[in-house]
Structure formats: C-alpha cells, structure tokens
Amino acid sequence: MTELLYLTDSYLREFDATVTAVDGRAGTLDRTAFYPGGGGLPADTGRLTWPGEETRVTEMRRDGSTVWHVLDGPVPPVGAAVHGVLDWDRRYGVMRYHSALHVLVGAVYRLFNALVTGGQIYPDRARMDFALEDLNKERVAAIEAEANRVIGEGHRILVRFVSREEFETSDLTRLAKDLLPAGITEVRVVEIEDYDAQADGGTHVANTNEIVRLRVTKTENKGKSNRRLEIVLEDPGD
Ligand SMILES: [Zn+2]
C-alpha cells in the first residue's frame, strides 16, 4: 500500500520515500506525491534520485492501493532511500485546469441543473461533457460569465473527508452515474467554498484566483442530450 501524499497536499513538489518493491522497470514506494492518473487527470511525471543515480518517472500504474512508478533509466534497489521530484509546471497546469472544471461543473449545475457525463484534463486544456440538450451561444456565454465571476471572487478550495453515510445522504456528486466502490468507508470531498462540493480524488489549486480566467474555445454535440465544452485558461501574468 502506498501513502498518497497528494491527497492532503497538492502543492508537495518533492518528497523522500523508500523503495518497497521493484518489477522490471517499475518501482513502488512507501509514499509518493506522484498522481497515478485516473478521474480524467493525467499521471504525473518527474524524477527519482538516490546517491549517485537519477532516473525519469515517465508513467504511473495503479494496482489496487499500490502505485507503480515506471522508470526510464536506472532502477533503484528495494530498500533504497529515494528523493522524488515532480515536473511541477506540468502538474500545476493540471491542478489549475482541474479546479477550473470544478467551477465549470458548479456553474452548469446552477444555471441548467445539468450533470457531468465525462471529461478529460490536459496540462494545457480540458474538456467536460454534460447531460444537456441545448447549448447555444447565449448559454455558453452565461456559463463562461458565471465561471469567471466565481474564479475572480477568490474562493478557497478545501479538501475534507466524510463518511460513506454522509456522502450517500448528501449532494456531493455532479456525476450522472456515480458508483462508489464497495468497501470505501471514507470519501474525499473537494469544496469550492460557498459554491460547490464534489467527491474527488485529484489535485487542485488552493484558491479559484489561481485559475485566473477561463475561455470556452469549442462546443461539440456528442449525442442527443450530451454536449461537450472545451476550455483554455489564461496564464498567470497574461
Ligand atoms: Zn475532479
């Protein structure tokens, strides 16, 4: 089992860990800050170093509660103390886009009461699919305006953990089909303070003002009642 450090600290860029198993070009650690991918978010990349050696982490694999770091270079031995470093610019981009999508989801839910049917995040763009029948220019403009209002207001983004019971009796999902795996007793909730809260396992920025501003670049018809929105963010400092 790997301790997932990003669940409580998305801003951890470096960490120390011990190698617990090796399999070919992949290794597991007792703890990691690398996001293993999933939930529409790409896996982190970066590097591991140990005395006299350095290797790239190019991919991640999830195997139950263990995550594997796929290495392009030397493989450290079991028991080695390693230092992990994330490719931070890439990860921070993913965090900004992920939080932006949560704002977008909150906006679409408030404006049109529509749930999410899918989505994908990249370090430099993102898209989200909604159970919507109609998405005209006016609606897109309203979604964009509502999302940017919230982003500009500077809401804190907080992580908390709730019981399965609390989750099942609450309104903490915006997914059209949300299946909580059996055996899960605690659910991680990401809350945009005073706006939206959703069960979520990914990495986020700490405040909506880090998103800066979003723009809807494309809409697409993905079925009778399924509409896709693509967004890009303005860079900090633009
Ligand atoms: Zn999410």
CSV table of N, CA and C in Angstrom, one decimal, residues 22-151:
chain,number,residue,atom,x,y,z
A,22,VAL,N,10.2,-3.8,-6.6
A,22,VAL,CA,10.7,-3.5,-8.0
A,22,VAL,C,10.2,-4.6,-8.9
A,23,ASP,N,9.7,-4.2,-10.1
A,23,ASP,CA,9.3,-5.2,-11.1
A,23,ASP,C,9.7,-4.7,-12.4
A,24,GLY,N,10.7,-5.2,-13.0
A,24,GLY,CA,11.2,-4.8,-14.3
A,24,GLY,C,11.7,-3.3,-14.2
A,25,ARG,N,11.0,-2.4,-15.0
A,25,ARG,CA,11.4,-1.0,-15.0
A,25,ARG,C,10.5,-0.2,-14.1
A,26,ALA,N,9.8,-0.8,-13.2
A,26,ALA,CA,8.8,-0.1,-12.3
A,26,ALA,C,9.2,-0.3,-10.9
A,27,GLY,N,8.9,0.7,-10.0
A,27,GLY,CA,9.1,0.5,-8.6
A,27,GLY,C,8.0,1.1,-7.8
A,28,THR,N,7.7,0.5,-6.6
A,28,THR,CA,6.8,1.1,-5.7
A,28,THR,C,7.5,1.7,-4.5
A,29,LEU,N,6.9,2.7,-3.9
A,29,LEU,CA,7.5,3.4,-2.8
A,29,LEU,C,6.5,3.3,-1.6
A,30,ASP,N,7.0,3.6,-0.4
A,30,ASP,CA,6.1,3.6,0.7
A,30,ASP,C,5.2,4.8,0.7
A,31,ARG,N,5.6,5.9,0.1
A,31,ARG,CA,4.8,7.1,0.0
A,31,ARG,C,5.2,7.8,-1.3
A,32,THR,N,4.2,8.5,-1.9
A,32,THR,CA,4.5,9.2,-3.1
A,32,THR,C,3.7,10.5,-3.3
A,33,ALA,N,4.2,11.5,-4.0
A,33,ALA,CA,3.5,12.7,-4.3
A,33,ALA,C,3.0,12.6,-5.8
A,34,PHE,N,3.5,11.6,-6.5
A,34,PHE,CA,3.1,11.5,-7.9
A,34,PHE,C,1.6,11.0,-8.0
A,35,TYR,N,0.8,11.8,-8.8
A,35,TYR,CA,-0.6,11.4,-9.0
A,35,TYR,C,-0.5,10.2,-10.0
A,36,PRO,N,-1.2,9.1,-9.7
A,36,PRO,CA,-1.1,7.9,-10.6
A,36,PRO,C,-2.0,8.0,-11.8
A,37,GLY,N,-2.8,9.1,-12.0
A,37,GLY,CA,-3.7,9.1,-13.2
A,37,GLY,C,-5.0,8.6,-12.7
A,38,GLY,N,-6.1,8.9,-13.5
A,38,GLY,CA,-7.4,8.5,-13.2
A,38,GLY,C,-8.3,9.7,-12.9
A,39,GLY,N,-9.6,9.5,-13.1
A,39,GLY,CA,-10.6,10.5,-12.8
A,39,GLY,C,-10.5,11.6,-13.9
A,40,GLY,N,-10.0,11.3,-15.1
A,40,GLY,CA,-9.8,12.3,-16.1
A,40,GLY,C,-8.5,13.1,-16.0
A,41,LEU,N,-7.7,12.8,-15.0
A,41,LEU,CA,-6.4,13.6,-14.9
A,41,LEU,C,-5.3,12.7,-15.3
A,42,PRO,N,-4.3,13.3,-16.0
A,42,PRO,CA,-3.1,12.5,-16.4
A,42,PRO,C,-2.2,12.2,-15.2
A,43,ALA,N,-1.4,11.2,-15.3
A,43,ALA,CA,-0.5,10.9,-14.3
A,43,ALA,C,0.7,11.9,-14.3
A,44,ASP,N,1.3,12.1,-13.1
A,44,ASP,CA,2.4,13.0,-13.0
A,44,ASP,C,3.7,12.3,-13.6
A,45,THR,N,4.6,13.2,-14.1
A,45,THR,CA,5.9,12.8,-14.5
A,45,THR,C,6.9,13.5,-13.6
A,46,GLY,N,8.2,13.1,-13.6
A,46,GLY,CA,9.2,13.7,-12.8
A,46,GLY,C,10.4,12.8,-12.8
A,47,ARG,N,11.1,12.8,-11.6
A,47,ARG,CA,12.3,12.0,-11.5
A,47,ARG,C,12.5,11.5,-10.0
A,48,LEU,N,13.2,10.4,-9.9
A,48,LEU,CA,13.7,9.9,-8.6
A,48,LEU,C,15.2,10.0,-8.6
A,49,THR,N,15.7,10.4,-7.5
A,49,THR,CA,17.2,10.4,-7.3
A,49,THR,C,17.6,9.6,-6.1
A,50,TRP,N,18.7,9.1,-6.1
A,50,TRP,CA,19.3,8.4,-4.9
A,50,TRP,C,20.8,8.5,-5.1
A,51,PRO,N,21.6,8.3,-4.0
A,51,PRO,CA,23.0,8.6,-4.1
A,51,PRO,C,23.7,8.1,-5.4
A,52,GLY,N,24.2,9.1,-6.2
A,52,GLY,CA,24.9,8.8,-7.4
A,52,GLY,C,24.0,8.4,-8.6
A,53,GLU,N,22.7,8.4,-8.5
A,53,GLU,CA,21.8,8.0,-9.6
A,53,GLU,C,20.6,8.9,-9.7
A,54,GLU,N,20.1,8.9,-10.9
A,54,GLU,CA,18.9,9.6,-11.2
A,54,GLU,C,18.1,8.9,-12.3
A,55,THR,N,16.8,8.9,-12.2
A,55,THR,CA,16.0,8.2,-13.3
A,55,THR,C,14.7,9.0,-13.5
A,56,ARG,N,14.2,9.0,-14.7
A,56,ARG,CA,13.0,9.7,-15.0
A,56,ARG,C,11.8,8.8,-14.7
A,57,VAL,N,10.7,9.4,-14.1
A,57,VAL,CA,9.4,8.8,-14.0
A,57,VAL,C,8.6,9.2,-15.1
A,58,THR,N,8.3,8.2,-16.0
A,58,THR,CA,7.6,8.6,-17.3
A,58,THR,C,6.1,8.2,-17.3
A,59,GLU,N,5.8,7.3,-16.4
A,59,GLU,CA,4.4,6.8,-16.4
A,59,GLU,C,4.1,6.3,-15.0
A,60,MET,N,2.8,6.2,-14.7
A,60,MET,CA,2.4,5.6,-13.4
A,60,MET,C,1.4,4.5,-13.7
A,61,ARG,N,1.3,3.5,-12.8
A,61,ARG,CA,0.3,2.5,-12.9
A,61,ARG,C,-0.3,2.3,-11.5
A,62,ARG,N,-1.6,2.1,-11.5
A,62,ARG,CA,-2.3,1.9,-10.2
A,62,ARG,C,-2.6,0.4,-10.2
A,63,ASP,N,-2.3,-0.2,-9.0
A,63,ASP,CA,-2.6,-1.7,-8.8
A,63,ASP,C,-3.2,-1.8,-7.4
A,64,GLY,N,-4.6,-1.7,-7.4
A,64,GLY,CA,-5.2,-1.6,-6.1
A,64,GLY,C,-4.8,-0.4,-5.3
A,65,SER,N,-4.3,-0.6,-4.1
A,65,SER,CA,-3.8,0.5,-3.2
A,65,SER,C,-2.3,0.8,-3.4
A,66,THR,N,-1.7,0.1,-4.4
A,66,THR,CA,-0.3,0.3,-4.6
A,66,THR,C,-0.1,1.1,-6.0
A,67,VAL,N,0.8,2.0,-6.0
A,67,VAL,CA,1.1,2.7,-7.3
A,67,VAL,C,2.5,2.4,-7.7
A,68,TRP,N,2.7,2.2,-9.0
A,68,TRP,CA,4.0,1.9,-9.6
A,68,TRP,C,4.5,3.1,-10.4
A,69,HIS,N,5.8,3.4,-10.2
A,69,HIS,CA,6.4,4.4,-10.9
A,69,HIS,C,7.2,3.8,-12.0
A,70,VAL,N,6.8,4.0,-13.3
A,70,VAL,CA,7.5,3.4,-14.4
A,70,VAL,C,8.7,4.3,-14.7
A,71,LEU,N,9.9,3.7,-14.8
A,71,LEU,CA,11.2,4.4,-14.8
A,71,LEU,C,11.8,4.3,-16.2
A,72,ASP,N,12.4,5.4,-16.7
A,72,ASP,CA,13.2,5.4,-17.9
A,72,ASP,C,14.6,5.7,-17.5
A,73,GLY,N,15.3,4.6,-17.1
A,73,GLY,CA,16.7,4.8,-16.6
A,73,GLY,C,17.0,3.8,-15.5
A,74,PRO,N,18.0,4.0,-14.7
A,74,PRO,CA,18.3,3.0,-13.7
A,74,PRO,C,17.2,2.8,-12.7
A,75,VAL,N,17.1,1.6,-12.2
A,75,VAL,CA,16.0,1.2,-11.2
A,75,VAL,C,16.7,1.1,-9.8
A,76,PRO,N,16.2,1.8,-8.8
A,76,PRO,CA,16.8,1.7,-7.5
A,76,PRO,C,16.4,0.4,-6.9
A,77,PRO,N,17.3,-0.1,-6.0
A,77,PRO,CA,17.0,-1.4,-5.4
A,77,PRO,C,16.0,-1.3,-4.3
A,78,VAL,N,15.3,-2.4,-3.9
A,78,VAL,CA,14.4,-2.4,-2.8
A,78,VAL,C,15.1,-2.0,-1.5
A,79,GLY,N,14.5,-1.1,-0.8
A,79,GLY,CA,15.1,-0.6,0.5
A,79,GLY,C,15.8,0.7,0.3
A,80,ALA,N,16.1,1.1,-1.0
A,80,ALA,CA,16.8,2.4,-1.2
A,80,ALA,C,16.0,3.6,-0.8
A,81,ALA,N,16.7,4.6,-0.2
A,81,ALA,CA,16.0,5.8,0.2
A,81,ALA,C,16.1,6.7,-1.1
A,82,VAL,N,15.0,7.1,-1.6
A,82,VAL,CA,15.0,7.9,-2.8
A,82,VAL,C,14.3,9.3,-2.6
A,83,HIS,N,14.6,10.3,-3.5
A,83,HIS,CA,14.0,11.6,-3.4
A,83,HIS,C,13.2,11.8,-4.7
A,84,GLY,N,12.0,12.1,-4.6
A,84,GLY,CA,11.1,12.2,-5.7
A,84,GLY,C,10.9,13.7,-6.0
A,85,VAL,N,10.9,14.1,-7.3
A,85,VAL,CA,10.7,15.5,-7.7
A,85,VAL,C,9.7,15.5,-8.9
A,86,LEU,N,8.6,16.2,-8.7
A,86,LEU,CA,7.6,16.2,-9.8
A,86,LEU,C,8.0,17.2,-10.9
A,87,ASP,N,7.5,17.0,-12.1
A,87,ASP,CA,7.6,18.1,-13.2
A,87,ASP,C,6.5,19.1,-12.8
A,88,TRP,N,6.9,20.1,-12.1
A,88,TRP,CA,5.9,20.9,-11.4
A,88,TRP,C,5.1,21.8,-12.3
A,89,ASP,N,5.7,22.3,-13.4
A,89,ASP,CA,4.9,23.2,-14.3
A,89,ASP,C,3.7,22.4,-14.9
A,90,ARG,N,4.0,21.2,-15.3
A,90,ARG,CA,3.0,20.3,-15.9
A,90,ARG,C,1.9,20.0,-14.8
A,91,ARG,N,2.3,19.6,-13.6
A,91,ARG,CA,1.4,19.3,-12.6
A,91,ARG,C,0.5,20.5,-12.2
A,92,TYR,N,1.2,21.7,-12.1
A,92,TYR,CA,0.4,22.9,-11.7
A,92,TYR,C,-0.6,23.2,-12.8
A,93,GLY,N,-0.3,23.0,-14.0
A,93,GLY,CA,-1.2,23.2,-15.1
A,93,GLY,C,-2.4,22.3,-14.9
A,94,VAL,N,-2.2,21.1,-14.6
A,94,VAL,CA,-3.3,20.1,-14.4
A,94,VAL,C,-4.1,20.5,-13.2
A,95,MET,N,-3.5,21.0,-12.2
A,95,MET,CA,-4.3,21.5,-11.0
A,95,MET,C,-5.2,22.6,-11.3
A,96,ARG,N,-4.6,23.6,-12.1
A,96,ARG,CA,-5.4,24.8,-12.5
A,96,ARG,C,-6.6,24.3,-13.4
A,97,TYR,N,-6.4,23.5,-14.3
A,97,TYR,CA,-7.4,23.0,-15.2
A,97,TYR,C,-8.5,22.2,-14.5
A,98,HIS,N,-8.0,21.4,-13.5
A,98,HIS,CA,-8.9,20.5,-12.8
A,98,HIS,C,-9.9,21.4,-11.9
A,99,SER,N,-9.3,22.4,-11.2
A,99,SER,CA,-10.1,23.3,-10.4
A,99,SER,C,-11.1,24.1,-11.3
A,100,ALA,N,-10.6,24.5,-12.5
A,100,ALA,CA,-11.4,25.2,-13.4
A,100,ALA,C,-12.6,24.4,-13.8
A,101,LEU,N,-12.4,23.1,-14.1
A,101,LEU,CA,-13.5,22.2,-14.5
A,101,LEU,C,-14.5,22.1,-13.3
A,102,HIS,N,-14.0,22.1,-12.1
A,102,HIS,CA,-15.0,22.0,-11.0
A,102,HIS,C,-15.8,23.3,-10.9
A,103,VAL,N,-15.2,24.4,-11.2
A,103,VAL,CA,-16.0,25.7,-11.2
A,103,VAL,C,-17.0,25.6,-12.3
A,104,LEU,N,-16.6,25.1,-13.5
A,104,LEU,CA,-17.5,25.0,-14.7
A,104,LEU,C,-18.6,24.1,-14.4
A,105,VAL,N,-18.3,22.9,-13.7
A,105,VAL,CA,-19.4,22.0,-13.3
A,105,VAL,C,-20.4,22.6,-12.4
A,106,GLY,N,-19.9,23.4,-11.4
A,106,GLY,CA,-20.8,24.1,-10.5
A,106,GLY,C,-21.6,25.1,-11.2
A,107,ALA,N,-21.0,25.8,-12.2
A,107,ALA,CA,-21.8,26.8,-13.0
A,107,ALA,C,-22.9,26.2,-13.8
A,108,VAL,N,-22.5,25.1,-14.5
A,108,VAL,CA,-23.5,24.5,-15.4
A,108,VAL,C,-24.6,23.9,-14.5
A,109,TYR,N,-24.3,23.3,-13.4
A,109,TYR,CA,-25.3,22.8,-12.5
A,109,TYR,C,-26.2,23.8,-12.0
A,110,ARG,N,-25.7,25.0,-11.6
A,110,ARG,CA,-26.5,26.1,-11.1
A,110,ARG,C,-27.4,26.7,-12.2
A,111,LEU,N,-26.8,26.9,-13.3
A,111,LEU,CA,-27.6,27.5,-14.4
A,111,LEU,C,-28.6,26.6,-15.0
A,112,PHE,N,-28.2,25.3,-15.3
A,112,PHE,CA,-29.1,24.5,-16.1
A,112,PHE,C,-29.4,23.1,-15.4
A,113,ASN,N,-28.9,23.0,-14.2
A,113,ASN,CA,-29.2,21.7,-13.4
A,113,ASN,C,-28.7,20.5,-14.2
A,114,ALA,N,-27.6,20.6,-14.9
A,114,ALA,CA,-27.1,19.5,-15.7
A,114,ALA,C,-25.9,18.8,-15.1
A,115,LEU,N,-25.9,17.5,-15.2
A,115,LEU,CA,-24.9,16.7,-14.5
A,115,LEU,C,-23.8,16.4,-15.6
A,116,VAL,N,-22.6,15.9,-15.0
A,116,VAL,CA,-21.5,15.6,-15.8
A,116,VAL,C,-21.5,14.1,-16.3
A,117,THR,N,-21.2,14.0,-17.6
A,117,THR,CA,-21.1,12.6,-18.2
A,117,THR,C,-19.7,12.2,-18.5
A,118,GLY,N,-18.7,13.1,-18.5
A,118,GLY,CA,-17.4,12.7,-18.8
A,118,GLY,C,-16.5,13.9,-18.8
A,119,GLY,N,-15.2,13.7,-18.9
A,119,GLY,CA,-14.3,14.8,-19.0
A,119,GLY,C,-12.8,14.4,-19.1
A,120,GLN,N,-12.0,15.3,-19.6
A,120,GLN,CA,-10.5,14.9,-19.7
A,120,GLN,C,-9.7,16.2,-19.5
A,121,ILE,N,-8.7,16.1,-18.7
A,121,ILE,CA,-7.8,17.2,-18.4
A,121,ILE,C,-6.4,17.0,-18.9
A,122,TYR,N,-5.9,18.0,-19.5
A,122,TYR,CA,-4.5,18.0,-20.0
A,122,TYR,C,-3.8,19.2,-19.3
A,123,PRO,N,-2.4,19.2,-19.4
A,123,PRO,CA,-1.8,20.3,-18.7
A,123,PRO,C,-2.1,21.7,-19.4
A,124,ASP,N,-2.6,21.7,-20.6
A,124,ASP,CA,-2.9,23.0,-21.3
A,124,ASP,C,-4.3,23.2,-21.8
A,125,ARG,N,-5.2,22.3,-21.5
A,125,ARG,CA,-6.6,22.4,-22.0
A,125,ARG,C,-7.4,21.4,-21.2
A,126,ALA,N,-8.7,21.5,-21.3
A,126,ALA,CA,-9.6,20.5,-20.7
A,126,ALA,C,-10.9,20.5,-21.4
A,127,ARG,N,-11.6,19.4,-21.2
A,127,ARG,CA,-13.0,19.3,-21.8
A,127,ARG,C,-13.9,18.6,-20.8
A,128,MET,N,-15.2,19.0,-20.9
A,128,MET,CA,-16.1,18.3,-20.0
A,128,MET,C,-17.4,18.1,-20.8
A,129,ASP,N,-18.0,17.0,-20.5
A,129,ASP,CA,-19.3,16.6,-21.2
A,129,ASP,C,-20.4,16.7,-20.2
A,130,PHE,N,-21.5,17.3,-20.6
A,130,PHE,CA,-22.7,17.5,-19.7
A,130,PHE,C,-23.9,16.9,-20.3
A,131,ALA,N,-24.8,16.4,-19.5
A,131,ALA,CA,-26.2,15.9,-19.9
A,131,ALA,C,-27.0,17.1,-20.2
A,132,LEU,N,-26.8,17.7,-21.4
A,132,LEU,CA,-27.5,18.9,-21.8
A,132,LEU,C,-28.1,18.7,-23.2
A,133,GLU,N,-29.3,19.2,-23.5
A,133,GLU,CA,-29.8,19.0,-24.8
A,133,GLU,C,-29.5,20.2,-25.7
A,134,ASP,N,-29.4,21.4,-25.0
A,134,ASP,CA,-29.3,22.6,-25.8
A,134,ASP,C,-28.1,23.4,-25.2
A,135,LEU,N,-27.2,23.8,-26.1
A,135,LEU,CA,-26.1,24.6,-25.7
A,135,LEU,C,-25.8,25.6,-26.8
A,136,ASN,N,-26.6,26.7,-26.8
A,136,ASN,CA,-26.4,27.7,-27.8
A,136,ASN,C,-25.4,28.8,-27.3
A,137,LYS,N,-25.2,29.8,-28.2
A,137,LYS,CA,-24.2,30.8,-27.9
A,137,LYS,C,-24.5,31.5,-26.6
A,138,GLU,N,-25.8,31.9,-26.3
A,138,GLU,CA,-26.1,32.6,-25.1
A,138,GLU,C,-25.8,31.8,-23.9
A,139,ARG,N,-26.1,30.5,-24.0
A,139,ARG,CA,-25.9,29.6,-22.8
A,139,ARG,C,-24.4,29.5,-22.5
A,140,VAL,N,-23.6,29.4,-23.6
A,140,VAL,CA,-22.1,29.3,-23.4
A,140,VAL,C,-21.6,30.6,-22.8
A,141,ALA,N,-22.1,31.7,-23.2
A,141,ALA,CA,-21.7,33.0,-22.7
A,141,ALA,C,-22.1,33.1,-21.2
A,142,ALA,N,-23.3,32.6,-20.9
A,142,ALA,CA,-23.7,32.6,-19.5
A,142,ALA,C,-22.9,31.7,-18.6
A,143,ILE,N,-22.5,30.6,-19.1
A,143,ILE,CA,-21.6,29.6,-18.4
A,143,ILE,C,-20.3,30.3,-18.1
A,144,GLU,N,-19.7,30.8,-19.2
A,144,GLU,CA,-18.4,31.5,-19.1
A,144,GLU,C,-18.4,32.6,-18.1
A,145,ALA,N,-19.4,33.4,-18.2
A,145,ALA,CA,-19.5,34.6,-17.2
A,145,ALA,C,-19.7,34.2,-15.8
A,146,GLU,N,-20.5,33.2,-15.6
A,146,GLU,CA,-20.7,32.6,-14.2
A,146,GLU,C,-19.4,32.0,-13.7
A,147,ALA,N,-18.7,31.2,-14.5
A,147,ALA,CA,-17.5,30.6,-14.0
A,147,ALA,C,-16.4,31.7,-13.7
A,148,ASN,N,-16.3,32.7,-14.6
A,148,ASN,CA,-15.3,33.7,-14.4
A,148,ASN,C,-15.6,34.6,-13.2
A,149,ARG,N,-16.9,34.8,-12.9
A,149,ARG,CA,-17.3,35.5,-11.7
A,149,ARG,C,-16.8,34.8,-10.5
A,150,VAL,N,-17.0,33.5,-10.4
A,150,VAL,CA,-16.6,32.7,-9.2
A,150,VAL,C,-15.0,32.7,-9.1
A,151,ILE,N,-14.4,32.5,-10.3
A,151,ILE,CA,-12.9,32.4,-10.3
A,151,ILE,C,-12.4,33.8,-9.8
